[in-house]
Amino acid sequence: MGYKIVVVGATGNVGREMLNILHERAFPVDEITALASRKSLGTEVSFGDTTLTTKDLDTFDFEGWDIALFAVGSDATKIYAPKAAAAGCVVIDNSSLYRYDPDVPLIVPEVNADAIHGYTKKNIIANPNCSTAQMVVALKPLHDRARIKRVVVSTYQSVSGAGKGGIDELWDQTKSMYNPTDDKPPKQFTKQIAFNVIPHIDKFMDSGETKEEWKMVAETKKIVDPAIKVTATCVRVPVFVGHSEAVNIEFEDFLDEDEARDILREAPGVMVIDKREDGGYVTPVECVGDFATFISRIRQDSTIDNGLNLWCVSDNLRKGAALNAVQIAETLGRECLKKG
């Protein structure tokens, strides 16, 4: 016996990827339905060889369904997630709405799977921010060995993190650069994204941080250890899919780069590609469509007593969003619901 699964926001980039990954990983599905807003109602989406026609989220009855994967914004989630949860359907939410709620577990299964049991307080589980998810997969096994004191991270985040509109804007602006009569001013982003980088993701806060930077700080503390100090600079780059991060880590105890490399090679969800030669590292182009978080450029930081630098790359639509949500569903089924 398998599960009755709902994918909410099935016509978006992440929703479609959720459907792909549920099929790829052979998640035990008895029945599946795709929900969308009324403007996308009737759109067809794929689940393996099956074509699903989207149903209306506004009128859908969640009674009798086991798990709902939400891939819609916080405004819609605020309305519909409590309805699903109240009907007995466990919500796995990809928005930021519940991530900082103390009664909602924030889960990266390779890092804190045990926290899954806290879902019963609200029948909701939160999926972390895409840039946080890949970083904590790399941090946790190192933290277990040498205790992390401080992390300094600079991100290089692809436009797909801003949805289909971000992808379209990069594509249209890139083409327009070669056609002087075809001007494509910024709409999705605050400045031109083609052939440019923008040190601004999400809203500015009073501290001078952006909300994206604050998310990385708060979520790392909740998922890994509240004692870790984190500072982040989040940057949008003209890459379609795949987030990259340059991560500097300060430990309480010394950790040799070779031992760190060995630890990460054995860590769940991590693939180490680290050769000190031309091309001996992973870039976003190579990570697209893969489940792993790739780690390269592991080296000592000689400017502090116990420091390491590393390069972290992952498909943000997969590990940063859809894959992590499906992994949460797998953990929920295995540890709690026990069907399939």
XYZ file of C-alpha atoms in Angstrom:
340
model
C 0.000 0.000 0.000
C 1.389 3.377 -1.031
C 0.580 7.019 -0.482
C -1.946 9.475 -1.835
C 0.156 12.481 -2.869
C -0.808 16.039 -3.755
C 1.599 18.398 -5.556
C 0.508 22.006 -5.049
C 1.875 24.439 -7.610
C 2.487 21.655 -10.096
C 2.890 23.938 -13.129
C 5.892 25.851 -11.739
C 9.558 24.901 -12.087
C 9.755 23.316 -8.631
C 6.352 21.619 -8.834
C 7.225 19.967 -12.137
C 10.563 18.875 -10.696
C 8.779 17.375 -7.673
C 6.687 15.238 -10.012
C 9.813 14.171 -11.931
C 11.689 13.211 -8.787
C 8.784 11.342 -7.209
C 8.760 9.180 -10.336
C 12.547 8.876 -10.680
C 12.950 7.722 -7.083
C 9.992 5.332 -7.360
C 8.211 6.904 -4.423
C 5.374 4.525 -3.394
C 2.426 6.401 -4.883
C -1.064 4.895 -4.919
C -2.682 8.049 -6.242
C -1.338 11.462 -7.225
C -2.981 14.727 -8.154
C -1.604 18.044 -9.397
C -3.058 21.325 -8.153
C -2.646 24.834 -9.554
C -4.176 28.267 -9.288
C -7.188 29.054 -11.455
C -5.065 30.857 -14.054
C -3.185 27.579 -14.671
C -6.210 25.327 -14.271
C -6.331 22.526 -16.822
C -2.623 22.712 -17.659
C -1.141 19.279 -18.273
C 1.949 18.094 -16.394
C 3.871 14.827 -16.544
C 4.337 12.150 -13.922
C 6.493 9.561 -15.625
C 4.509 8.330 -18.630
C 1.279 9.623 -17.123
C -0.209 13.002 -17.987
C -1.974 14.812 -15.159
C -4.438 17.634 -15.694
C -4.192 20.224 -12.948
C -7.117 20.699 -10.599
C -8.247 23.826 -8.762
C -6.363 24.409 -5.518
C -9.112 26.715 -4.261
C -11.794 24.019 -4.228
C -9.703 20.916 -3.558
C -10.593 18.716 -0.574
C -7.438 17.383 1.155
C -9.417 14.890 3.253
C -8.045 11.368 2.753
C -4.754 12.443 1.168
C -1.498 11.529 2.939
C 1.125 14.106 1.912
C 0.942 17.470 0.132
C 4.109 18.889 -1.411
C 3.640 22.661 -1.570
C 5.556 24.608 -4.242
C 3.707 27.917 -4.114
C 4.532 31.255 -2.516
C 3.986 32.166 1.119
C 0.718 34.021 0.459
C -1.003 30.975 -1.029
C 0.638 28.637 1.472
C -0.736 30.706 4.343
C -4.263 30.049 3.062
C -4.100 26.425 1.920
C -1.449 24.680 4.043
C -3.473 24.952 7.280
C -6.507 23.566 5.424
C -4.530 20.564 4.241
C -2.977 20.018 7.666
C -6.345 20.246 9.405
C -7.701 17.617 7.008
C -4.991 15.180 8.120
C -2.722 15.637 5.110
C 0.918 16.273 6.099
C 2.238 19.407 4.394
C 5.840 19.650 3.176
C 6.225 23.333 2.405
C 8.836 24.808 0.077
C 8.021 28.452 0.899
C 9.644 30.450 3.701
C 6.395 30.764 5.681
C 6.980 28.098 8.333
C 10.771 27.744 8.367
C 11.277 29.799 11.517
C 8.218 28.527 13.391
C 9.490 26.658 16.490
C 6.611 24.189 16.154
C 7.510 23.266 12.563
C 10.575 21.102 11.872
C 12.972 22.429 9.218
C 14.487 19.355 7.615
C 17.441 18.378 5.464
C 17.306 14.582 5.745
C 21.095 14.042 5.532
C 21.535 16.488 8.419
C 18.656 16.363 10.925
C 16.265 13.585 9.937
C 15.446 12.914 13.598
C 13.620 16.246 13.789
C 10.925 14.826 11.480
C 8.916 13.572 14.463
C 8.087 17.163 15.403
C 5.683 17.385 12.451
C 2.770 16.297 14.633
C 2.509 19.703 16.337
C 1.086 21.353 13.209
C 1.103 18.553 10.601
C 3.554 20.727 8.637
C 7.244 20.288 7.735
C 9.350 23.083 6.230
C 11.811 22.767 3.366
C 14.811 25.115 3.748
C 16.033 27.824 1.416
C 17.863 26.452 -1.621
C 21.182 28.083 -0.743
C 21.034 26.778 2.837
C 20.155 23.193 1.927
C 23.278 22.454 -0.095
C 25.591 24.187 2.374
C 24.399 22.332 5.487
C 24.799 18.967 3.741
C 28.507 19.793 3.548
C 28.782 21.444 6.968
C 27.165 18.753 9.134
C 29.732 15.930 8.763
C 32.573 18.399 9.307
C 30.791 19.875 12.344
C 30.421 16.398 13.839
C 34.195 15.955 13.624
C 35.636 19.341 14.631
C 32.790 21.673 15.770
C 32.235 24.674 13.544
C 32.574 28.110 15.158
C 31.966 30.411 12.200
C 31.003 30.250 8.535
C 31.550 32.972 5.928
C 29.706 32.194 2.711
C 29.389 33.998 -0.607
C 26.780 32.603 -2.961
C 26.539 32.622 -6.744
C 22.853 31.886 -7.275
C 21.232 31.009 -10.567
C 18.226 32.835 -11.995
C 16.004 29.758 -11.681
C 15.903 30.551 -7.974
C 13.623 33.421 -8.974
C 11.285 31.130 -10.927
C 10.378 30.965 -14.576
C 10.375 34.768 -14.801
C 14.034 34.842 -13.829
C 14.965 32.276 -16.480
C 12.998 34.147 -19.139
C 14.593 37.470 -18.233
C 18.141 36.142 -18.528
C 17.309 34.492 -21.855
C 15.582 37.552 -23.309
C 18.213 40.023 -22.095
C 21.062 37.874 -23.399
C 19.507 37.769 -26.860
C 18.746 41.496 -26.797
C 22.409 42.358 -26.156
C 23.108 41.347 -29.761
C 20.174 43.319 -31.151
C 20.467 47.081 -30.483
C 16.807 47.641 -31.391
C 15.520 45.069 -28.882
C 15.770 46.574 -25.401
C 14.850 44.309 -22.457
C 14.947 46.379 -19.235
C 15.015 44.617 -15.843
C 11.668 43.424 -14.507
C 12.331 40.348 -12.388
C 15.666 41.666 -11.100
C 16.747 45.108 -9.887
C 19.460 45.481 -12.530
C 20.443 43.865 -15.813
C 21.220 40.191 -15.179
C 22.698 39.284 -18.581
C 26.527 39.511 -18.448
C 26.257 40.936 -14.920
C 26.107 39.929 -11.240
C 23.710 41.455 -8.707
C 24.565 41.470 -4.962
C 20.916 41.577 -3.981
C 18.472 38.676 -3.456
C 15.154 39.277 -1.684
C 14.361 42.419 0.340
C 16.794 44.587 2.278
C 16.510 44.493 6.064
C 17.324 47.230 8.601
C 20.623 45.478 9.410
C 21.836 45.939 5.825
C 21.469 42.226 5.127
C 19.087 40.993 2.494
C 16.375 38.544 3.522
C 18.169 35.794 1.587
C 21.314 36.349 3.642
C 19.315 36.363 6.872
C 17.636 33.094 5.847
C 20.998 31.356 5.482
C 22.005 32.472 8.967
C 18.743 31.547 10.714
C 18.253 28.251 8.902
C 21.812 26.996 9.424
C 21.407 27.614 13.137
C 18.052 25.788 13.260
C 19.159 22.820 11.163
C 22.763 22.266 12.323
C 23.596 24.106 15.558
C 22.404 27.429 17.049
C 25.947 28.113 18.278
C 27.401 28.437 14.767
C 28.048 32.012 13.673
C 27.174 32.610 10.022
C 27.621 35.600 7.754
C 26.498 35.526 4.135
C 26.634 37.601 0.962
C 24.110 36.377 -1.606
C 24.627 37.217 -5.266
C 22.531 36.525 -8.363
C 24.591 35.446 -11.376
C 23.715 34.868 -15.069
C 23.441 31.071 -14.762
C 20.180 29.301 -15.590
C 20.297 26.438 -13.059
C 22.707 25.567 -10.250
C 23.752 27.503 -7.163
C 27.425 27.799 -6.198
C 28.943 28.832 -2.882
C 32.407 29.767 -1.685
C 32.450 28.685 1.957
C 35.035 29.593 4.583
C 34.766 27.560 7.793
C 36.441 28.170 11.163
C 36.497 25.178 13.536
C 37.081 24.832 17.265
C 39.621 22.063 16.581
C 42.116 21.617 13.783
C 40.854 19.666 10.768
C 43.307 18.692 8.086
C 42.149 19.236 4.490
C 42.861 15.599 3.603
C 40.756 14.336 6.494
C 38.000 16.786 5.558
C 38.079 15.449 2.008
C 37.762 11.872 3.289
C 34.890 12.802 5.624
C 32.984 14.484 2.815
C 33.553 11.548 0.462
C 31.719 9.346 2.962
C 28.968 11.876 3.743
C 25.419 11.166 2.502
C 24.332 13.319 -0.420
C 27.840 14.626 -1.112
C 30.087 14.024 -4.127
C 33.689 15.217 -3.875
C 35.342 16.232 -7.159
C 38.573 17.869 -6.075
C 41.664 17.615 -8.266
C 44.243 20.387 -8.322
C 44.369 20.606 -12.067
C 42.525 22.369 -14.886
C 38.868 21.353 -14.709
C 39.320 19.333 -11.508
C 36.248 20.913 -9.886
C 32.495 21.114 -10.517
C 30.628 24.082 -11.984
C 26.849 24.650 -12.168
C 26.594 23.356 -15.742
C 27.791 19.916 -14.629
C 25.488 19.628 -11.615
C 22.183 20.168 -13.448
C 19.863 17.188 -13.146
C 21.968 15.502 -10.466
C 20.868 14.659 -6.928
C 24.247 15.291 -5.283
C 25.791 18.306 -3.627
C 29.250 18.615 -5.188
C 32.284 19.765 -3.190
C 35.551 20.976 -4.727
C 38.539 23.222 -3.914
C 38.977 21.918 -0.351
C 42.010 23.617 1.193
C 43.381 24.977 4.462
C 42.850 28.628 5.299
C 46.258 29.674 6.609
C 44.981 33.039 7.891
C 43.274 31.438 10.925
C 44.225 28.581 13.256
C 41.526 26.088 12.315
C 40.163 27.081 8.936
C 39.103 25.465 5.676
C 37.817 26.781 2.357
C 35.609 24.824 -0.022
C 33.475 25.253 -3.143
C 29.915 23.887 -3.045
C 27.661 23.405 -6.098
C 24.189 21.890 -6.463
C 21.132 21.912 -8.711
C 18.920 24.365 -6.807
C 15.718 23.007 -8.345
C 16.632 19.563 -7.053
C 18.549 19.477 -3.751
C 17.633 23.077 -3.076
C 13.919 22.479 -3.498
C 12.166 19.508 -5.091
C 14.611 16.724 -4.207
C 14.847 17.778 -0.576
C 11.037 17.885 -0.339
C 10.758 14.360 -1.747
C 13.516 13.154 0.585
C 11.515 14.617 3.478
C 8.459 12.692 2.238
C 10.552 9.507 2.083
C 11.800 10.081 5.637
C 8.273 10.856 6.846
C 6.977 7.654 5.316
C 9.810 5.515 6.638
C 9.936 6.950 10.167
C 6.366 8.034 10.873
C 3.591 7.086 8.449
C 5.003 3.647 7.605
C 3.055 2.916 4.432
C 4.435 1.666 1.148
